[in-house]
């Protein structure tokens, strides 16, 4: 960034109060509308860094910066959010080919996955779909959406995807034959813990694994009903 420019930082909701308090005592940190803070590079050089293992932010000044008012503006490093992975599986009384076909029909997933409210496949890009999640999670009513791309599948064996925008996630569904009329379905989902759920992150994984199991149990019923309507030789 060129000398004389300004650095814009939008604080997270959790840290807003502390930054507001600091801004009132520092003429170089000026709040603007919508919670945006501007730090002028013509003032002292401020560095903010998070101490390892602590939840506090330490602010210090550089003696070189005090001698040179045209030094670079403050640098803010984005906080990396935690990723979690959930995995569950179930035995389904249908062949792998039937289970695979049922799971491939993405727009029917809200019928059996409890927290997915809608899935819409893009007309011009059938490998991509828009997902919406609405559910009460650990006492919080949440709604998230994302655009996902289905990666090249392995027929009757694997379906996998990753998000392109919105809620960051990726996952895979694998199908293992048990007999000619049954299979094991394994679902694995990895996701970036949303900021609103960060305070309950430790309880989030077992909670979502329970929801995924509920979904697979409903999927087993859904696939079995579908299979019963297929004429048998």
Coordinates of N, CA, C and O in Angstrom, one line a residue, residues 3-131:
X3 N 2.4 5.0 0.6 CA 2.5 5.9 1.8 C 1.4 6.9 1.7 O 1.1 7.4 0.6
X4 N 0.8 7.2 2.8 CA -0.2 8.2 2.9 C -1.6 7.7 2.7 O -2.6 8.4 2.9
X5 N -1.7 6.4 2.4 CA -3.0 5.7 2.3 C -3.6 5.4 3.6 O -2.9 5.5 4.6
X6 N -4.8 4.9 3.7 CA -5.4 4.6 5.0 C -5.8 3.1 4.9 O -6.1 2.6 3.9
X7 N -5.8 2.5 6.1 CA -6.2 1.1 6.2 C -7.6 1.0 6.8 O -7.9 1.6 7.8
X8 N -8.5 0.3 6.2 CA -9.9 0.1 6.6 C -10.1 -1.2 7.3 O -9.6 -2.2 6.8
X9 N -10.7 -1.3 8.5 CA -10.9 -2.5 9.2 C -12.3 -2.5 9.7 O -12.8 -1.6 10.4
X10 N -13.0 -3.6 9.5 CA -14.4 -3.8 10.0 C -14.3 -4.8 11.1 O -14.1 -6.0 10.9
X11 N -14.5 -4.4 12.4 CA -14.4 -5.4 13.5 C -15.5 -6.3 13.5 O -16.6 -6.0 13.1
X12 N -15.2 -7.5 14.0 CA -16.2 -8.5 14.3 C -17.1 -8.1 15.4 O -16.7 -7.2 16.3
X13 N -18.3 -8.6 15.5 CA -19.3 -8.1 16.5 C -18.7 -8.3 17.9 O -18.9 -7.5 18.8
X14 N -18.0 -9.5 18.2 CA -17.5 -9.8 19.5 C -16.5 -8.8 20.0 O -16.4 -8.5 21.2
X15 N -15.7 -8.2 19.0 CA -14.7 -7.3 19.5 C -15.0 -5.8 19.3 O -14.2 -5.0 19.4
X16 N -16.3 -5.6 18.9 CA -16.7 -4.2 18.6 C -16.6 -3.3 19.8 O -16.1 -2.1 19.7
X17 N -17.0 -3.7 20.9 CA -17.0 -2.9 22.1 C -15.7 -2.4 22.5 O -15.4 -1.2 22.8
X18 N -14.7 -3.4 22.5 CA -13.3 -3.0 22.9 C -12.7 -2.0 22.0 O -12.0 -1.1 22.4
X19 N -13.0 -2.2 20.7 CA -12.4 -1.3 19.7 C -13.0 0.1 19.8 O -12.4 1.1 19.6
X20 N -14.4 0.1 20.1 CA -15.0 1.4 20.3 C -14.4 2.2 21.4 O -14.2 3.4 21.3
X21 N -14.1 1.5 22.5 CA -13.5 2.1 23.7 C -12.1 2.6 23.4 O -11.8 3.7 23.8
X22 N -11.4 1.8 22.6 CA -10.0 2.3 22.3 C -10.0 3.5 21.3 O -9.2 4.4 21.4
X23 N -11.0 3.5 20.4 CA -11.1 4.5 19.4 C -11.3 5.9 20.1 O -10.8 6.9 19.6
X24 N -12.0 5.9 21.2 CA -12.3 7.2 21.8 C -11.1 7.9 22.4 O -11.0 9.1 22.6
X25 N -10.1 7.1 22.7 CA -8.8 7.6 23.3 C -7.7 7.8 22.3 O -6.6 8.2 22.7
X26 N -7.9 7.4 21.1 CA -6.9 7.5 20.0 C -7.4 8.3 18.9 O -8.3 7.9 18.2
X27 N -6.8 9.5 18.6 CA -7.2 10.3 17.5 C -6.9 9.7 16.1 O -7.4 10.1 15.1
X28 N -6.0 8.7 16.1 CA -5.6 8.1 14.8 C -6.5 7.0 14.5 O -6.5 6.5 13.4
X29 N -7.4 6.5 15.4 CA -8.3 5.4 15.1 C -9.7 6.0 15.2 O -10.3 6.3 16.2
X30 N -10.3 6.3 14.0 CA -11.6 7.1 14.0 C -12.7 6.2 13.5 O -12.6 5.6 12.4
X31 N -13.8 6.0 14.3 CA -14.9 5.2 13.8 C -15.7 5.9 12.8 O -15.9 7.1 12.8
X32 N -16.1 5.2 11.8 CA -17.0 5.7 10.7 C -18.3 5.0 10.8 O -18.5 4.1 11.7
X33 N -19.2 5.2 9.9 CA -20.5 4.5 9.9 C -20.3 3.1 9.7 O -19.3 2.6 9.1
X34 N -21.3 2.3 10.1 CA -21.3 0.8 9.9 C -20.2 0.1 10.6 O -19.8 -1.0 10.2
X35 N -19.6 0.7 11.7 CA -18.6 0.0 12.4 C -17.3 -0.1 11.8 O -16.5 -1.0 12.1
X36 N -17.0 0.8 10.8 CA -15.7 0.7 10.1 C -14.7 1.6 10.8 O -15.1 2.8 11.1
X37 N -13.5 1.2 11.0 CA -12.5 2.0 11.7 C -11.4 2.3 10.6 O -11.0 1.5 9.9
X38 N -11.0 3.6 10.6 CA -9.9 4.0 9.7 C -8.7 4.4 10.5 O -8.8 5.2 11.5
X39 N -7.6 3.9 10.1 CA -6.3 4.3 10.7 C -5.5 5.0 9.7 O -5.1 4.5 8.7
X40 N -5.2 6.3 10.0 CA -4.4 7.1 9.1 C -2.9 6.8 9.2 O -2.3 6.6 10.2
X41 N -2.3 6.6 8.0 CA -0.9 6.3 8.0 C 0.0 7.6 8.3 O 1.2 7.4 8.5
X42 N -0.6 8.7 8.4 CA 0.1 9.9 8.8 C 0.4 10.0 10.3 O 1.1 10.9 10.8
X43 N -0.3 9.1 11.1 CA -0.1 9.1 12.5 C 0.9 8.0 12.8 O 1.5 7.4 11.9
X44 N 0.9 7.6 14.1 CA 1.9 6.6 14.5 C 1.6 5.3 13.9 O 0.4 5.0 13.5
X45 N 2.5 4.4 13.8 CA 2.4 3.1 13.2 C 1.9 2.1 14.2 O 2.6 1.9 15.2
X46 N 0.7 1.6 14.0 CA 0.1 0.8 15.0 C 0.2 -0.7 14.5 O -0.2 -0.9 13.4
X47 N 0.5 -1.6 15.4 CA 0.5 -3.0 15.1 C -0.4 -3.7 16.1 O -0.3 -3.5 17.3
X48 N -1.3 -4.5 15.5 CA -2.1 -5.3 16.4 C -1.8 -6.8 16.1 O -1.9 -7.2 15.0
X49 N -1.6 -7.5 17.1 CA -1.3 -8.9 16.9 C -1.9 -9.7 18.1 O -1.9 -9.2 19.2
X50 N -2.4 -10.9 17.8 CA -3.0 -11.7 18.9 C -1.9 -12.6 19.5 O -1.1 -13.3 18.8
X51 N -1.8 -12.5 20.8 CA -0.8 -13.3 21.5 C -1.2 -14.8 21.4 O -2.3 -15.2 21.5
X52 N -0.2 -15.6 21.2 CA -0.4 -17.1 21.1 C -1.0 -17.6 22.5 O -0.4 -17.3 23.5
X53 N -2.1 -18.3 22.4 CA -2.7 -18.9 23.6 C -3.5 -17.9 24.4 O -4.0 -18.3 25.5
X54 N -3.7 -16.7 24.0 CA -4.5 -15.7 24.8 C -5.6 -15.2 23.9 O -5.5 -15.2 22.7
X55 N -6.6 -14.7 24.6 CA -7.7 -14.1 23.9 C -7.6 -12.6 23.8 O -8.6 -11.9 23.5
X56 N -6.5 -12.0 24.2 CA -6.3 -10.6 24.2 C -5.5 -10.1 23.0 O -4.8 -10.8 22.4
X57 N -5.8 -8.8 22.7 CA -5.0 -8.2 21.6 C -4.0 -7.2 22.2 O -4.4 -6.4 23.0
X58 N -2.8 -7.3 21.8 CA -1.8 -6.4 22.4 C -1.5 -5.3 21.3 O -1.3 -5.6 20.1
X59 N -1.5 -4.1 21.7 CA -1.2 -3.0 20.8 C 0.1 -2.3 21.2 O 0.2 -2.0 22.4
X60 N 1.0 -2.2 20.3 CA 2.3 -1.5 20.6 C 2.6 -0.6 19.5 O 2.2 -0.6 18.4
X61 N 3.6 0.3 19.8 CA 4.0 1.3 18.8 C 5.5 1.0 18.5 O 6.2 0.4 19.2
X62 N 5.8 1.4 17.3 CA 7.2 1.2 16.8 C 7.9 2.5 16.9 O 7.4 3.6 16.5
X63 N 9.1 2.5 17.6 CA 9.9 3.7 17.7 C 10.3 4.3 16.4 O 10.3 5.5 16.1
X64 N 10.5 3.4 15.4 CA 10.9 3.9 14.1 C 9.7 4.6 13.5 O 9.8 5.6 12.8
X65 N 8.5 4.0 13.7 CA 7.3 4.7 13.1 C 7.1 6.0 13.7 O 6.6 7.0 13.0
X66 N 7.4 6.2 15.0 CA 7.2 7.5 15.6 C 8.1 8.5 15.0 O 7.8 9.7 14.9
X67 N 9.3 8.1 14.6 CA 10.2 9.0 14.0 C 9.9 9.3 12.5 O 10.3 10.3 11.9
X68 N 9.1 8.4 11.9 CA 8.7 8.5 10.5 C 7.2 8.5 10.4 O 6.6 7.4 10.3
X69 N 6.5 9.6 10.3 CA 5.1 9.6 10.3 C 4.5 9.1 9.0 O 3.3 8.9 8.9
X70 N 5.4 8.9 7.9 CA 4.9 8.4 6.6 C 5.0 6.9 6.5 O 5.0 6.4 5.4
X71 N 5.2 6.2 7.6 CA 5.4 4.8 7.6 C 4.1 4.1 7.2 O 3.0 4.7 7.2
X72 N 4.1 2.8 7.0 CA 2.9 2.1 6.5 C 1.8 2.1 7.6 O 2.1 2.2 8.8
X73 N 0.6 2.0 7.2 CA -0.5 1.9 8.1 C -0.6 0.6 8.8 O 0.2 -0.3 8.5
X74 N -1.5 0.5 9.8 CA -1.6 -0.7 10.6 C -1.9 -1.9 9.7 O -2.6 -1.8 8.7
X75 N -1.5 -3.1 10.1 CA -1.8 -4.3 9.5 C -2.7 -5.1 10.4 O -2.4 -5.3 11.5
X76 N -3.7 -5.7 9.8 CA -4.6 -6.6 10.5 C -4.6 -7.9 9.9 O -4.9 -8.0 8.7
X77 N -4.3 -9.0 10.6 CA -4.4 -10.3 10.1 C -5.7 -10.9 10.4 O -6.2 -10.9 11.5
X78 N -6.4 -11.5 9.3 CA -7.7 -12.1 9.6 C -7.6 -13.3 10.5 O -6.6 -14.0 10.4
X79 N -8.6 -13.5 11.4 CA -8.5 -14.6 12.3 C -9.1 -15.8 11.6 O -10.1 -15.8 11.0
X80 N -8.3 -16.9 11.6 CA -8.7 -18.1 11.0 C -9.7 -18.8 11.8 O -9.6 -19.0 13.0
X81 N -10.8 -19.1 11.1 CA -11.9 -19.8 11.8 C -11.6 -21.3 11.9 O -10.9 -21.9 11.1
X82 N -12.2 -21.9 12.9 CA -12.0 -23.4 13.2 C -12.8 -24.2 12.2 O -13.9 -23.9 11.8
X83 N -12.2 -25.3 11.7 CA -12.8 -26.3 10.9 C -13.1 -27.5 11.7 O -12.3 -27.9 12.5
X84 N -14.3 -28.1 11.4 CA -14.6 -29.4 12.1 C -15.1 -30.4 11.0 O -15.5 -30.0 9.9
X85 N -15.0 -31.6 11.3 CA -15.4 -32.7 10.4 C -16.3 -33.7 11.1 O -16.0 -34.1 12.2
X86 N -17.4 -34.0 10.5 CA -18.4 -34.9 11.1 C -18.5 -36.1 10.1 O -18.5 -35.9 8.9
X87 N -18.7 -37.3 10.7 CA -18.8 -38.5 9.9 C -19.8 -39.4 10.5 O -19.8 -39.6 11.8
X88 N -20.7 -40.0 9.7 CA -21.6 -41.0 10.2 C -21.9 -42.0 9.1 O -21.7 -41.7 7.9
X89 N -22.5 -43.1 9.4 CA -22.8 -44.1 8.4 C -24.0 -45.0 8.8 O -24.3 -45.0 10.0
X90 N -24.6 -45.6 7.8 CA -25.8 -46.4 8.1 C -25.9 -47.5 7.1 O -25.4 -47.4 5.9
X91 N -26.5 -48.6 7.4 CA -26.7 -49.7 6.5 C -28.1 -49.5 5.9 O -29.1 -49.3 6.6
X92 N -28.2 -49.6 4.6 CA -29.5 -49.4 3.9 C -29.9 -50.6 3.1 O -29.0 -51.2 2.4
X93 N -31.1 -51.0 3.2 CA -31.6 -52.2 2.6 C -32.0 -52.0 1.1 O -33.1 -52.3 0.6
X94 N -31.0 -51.5 0.3 CA -31.2 -51.3 -1.1 C -29.8 -51.5 -1.7 O -28.8 -51.4 -1.0
X95 N -29.7 -51.9 -3.0 CA -28.4 -52.0 -3.6 C -27.7 -50.7 -3.7 O -28.3 -49.6 -3.6
X96 N -26.4 -50.7 -3.9 CA -25.6 -49.5 -4.0 C -26.1 -48.6 -5.1 O -26.1 -47.4 -5.0
X97 N -26.5 -49.2 -6.2 CA -26.9 -48.4 -7.4 C -28.1 -47.6 -7.1 O -28.3 -46.5 -7.5
X98 N -29.1 -48.2 -6.3 CA -30.3 -47.5 -5.9 C -30.0 -46.3 -4.9 O -30.4 -45.2 -5.0
X99 N -29.2 -46.6 -3.9 CA -28.8 -45.6 -2.9 C -28.0 -44.5 -3.6 O -28.3 -43.3 -3.3
X100 N -27.1 -44.8 -4.5 CA -26.4 -43.8 -5.2 C -27.3 -42.9 -6.0 O -27.2 -41.7 -6.0
X101 N -28.3 -43.5 -6.7 CA -29.2 -42.7 -7.6 C -30.0 -41.8 -6.7 O -30.3 -40.6 -7.1
X102 N -30.5 -42.3 -5.6 CA -31.4 -41.5 -4.7 C -30.6 -40.3 -4.2 O -31.1 -39.2 -4.1
X103 N -29.3 -40.5 -3.7 CA -28.5 -39.4 -3.2 C -28.1 -38.4 -4.3 O -27.8 -37.3 -4.0
X104 N -28.0 -38.9 -5.5 CA -27.6 -38.0 -6.6 C -28.7 -37.0 -7.0 O -28.4 -35.9 -7.6
X105 N -29.9 -37.2 -6.6 CA -31.0 -36.3 -6.8 C -31.0 -35.2 -5.7 O -31.8 -35.3 -4.7
X106 N -30.2 -34.2 -5.9 CA -29.9 -33.3 -4.9 C -31.1 -32.5 -4.4 O -31.3 -32.2 -3.3
X107 N -32.1 -32.2 -5.3 CA -33.2 -31.4 -5.0 C -34.2 -32.1 -4.1 O -35.1 -31.5 -3.5
X108 N -34.0 -33.4 -3.9 CA -34.9 -34.2 -3.0 C -34.3 -34.3 -1.6 O -34.9 -34.7 -0.6
X109 N -33.0 -33.8 -1.4 CA -32.4 -34.0 -0.1 C -33.1 -33.3 1.0 O -33.2 -33.8 2.1
X110 N -33.8 -32.1 0.8 CA -34.5 -31.5 1.9 C -35.7 -32.4 2.4 O -36.2 -32.2 3.6
X111 N -36.1 -33.4 1.7 CA -37.2 -34.3 2.1 C -36.7 -35.2 3.3 O -37.6 -35.6 4.0
X112 N -35.4 -35.4 3.4 CA -35.0 -36.3 4.5 C -33.9 -35.8 5.3 O -33.6 -36.3 6.4
X113 N -33.2 -34.7 4.9 CA -32.1 -34.1 5.7 C -32.8 -33.0 6.6 O -33.2 -32.0 6.0
X114 N -32.8 -33.1 7.9 CA -33.6 -32.2 8.7 C -33.3 -30.7 8.7 O -34.1 -29.9 8.8
X115 N -32.0 -30.4 8.5 CA -31.6 -29.0 8.5 C -31.5 -28.3 7.2 O -31.2 -27.1 7.1
X116 N -31.6 -29.0 6.1 CA -31.5 -28.5 4.8 C -32.9 -28.1 4.3 O -33.8 -28.9 4.2
X117 N -33.2 -26.8 4.0 CA -34.5 -26.3 3.7 C -34.7 -26.3 2.1 O -35.8 -26.4 1.7
X118 N -33.6 -26.1 1.4 CA -33.8 -26.1 -0.1 C -32.5 -26.4 -0.8 O -31.4 -26.0 -0.3
X119 N -32.6 -27.0 -2.0 CA -31.5 -27.2 -2.9 C -31.9 -26.9 -4.3 O -32.9 -27.5 -4.7
X120 N -31.3 -26.0 -5.0 CA -31.7 -25.6 -6.3 C -30.5 -25.8 -7.3 O -29.5 -25.2 -7.1
X121 N -30.7 -26.6 -8.2 CA -29.6 -26.9 -9.2 C -29.6 -25.7 -10.3 O -30.7 -25.3 -10.7
X122 N -28.5 -25.2 -10.6 CA -28.4 -24.1 -11.6 C -28.7 -24.7 -13.0 O -28.1 -25.7 -13.4
X123 N -29.5 -24.0 -13.7 CA -30.0 -24.5 -15.0 C -28.8 -24.5 -16.0 O -28.7 -25.5 -16.8
X124 N -28.0 -23.5 -15.9 CA -26.9 -23.4 -16.9 C -25.6 -24.1 -16.5 O -24.7 -24.3 -17.2
X125 N -25.6 -24.5 -15.2 CA -24.4 -25.3 -14.6 C -25.0 -26.4 -13.7 O -25.0 -26.3 -12.5
X126 N -25.3 -27.5 -14.3 CA -26.0 -28.6 -13.5 C -25.1 -29.2 -12.5 O -25.6 -29.9 -11.6
X127 N -23.8 -29.0 -12.6 CA -22.9 -29.5 -11.5 C -22.9 -28.6 -10.3 O -22.3 -29.0 -9.3
X128 N -23.5 -27.5 -10.4 CA -23.6 -26.5 -9.2 C -25.0 -26.4 -8.7 O -26.0 -26.5 -9.4
X129 N -25.1 -26.1 -7.4 CA -26.4 -26.0 -6.8 C -26.3 -25.0 -5.6 O -25.3 -24.9 -5.0
X130 N -27.4 -24.4 -5.3 CA -27.5 -23.4 -4.2 C -28.3 -24.1 -3.1 O -29.4 -24.6 -3.3
X131 N -27.7 -24.1 -1.9 CA -28.2 -24.7 -0.7 C -28.6 -23.7 0.3 O -27.9 -22.7 0.5

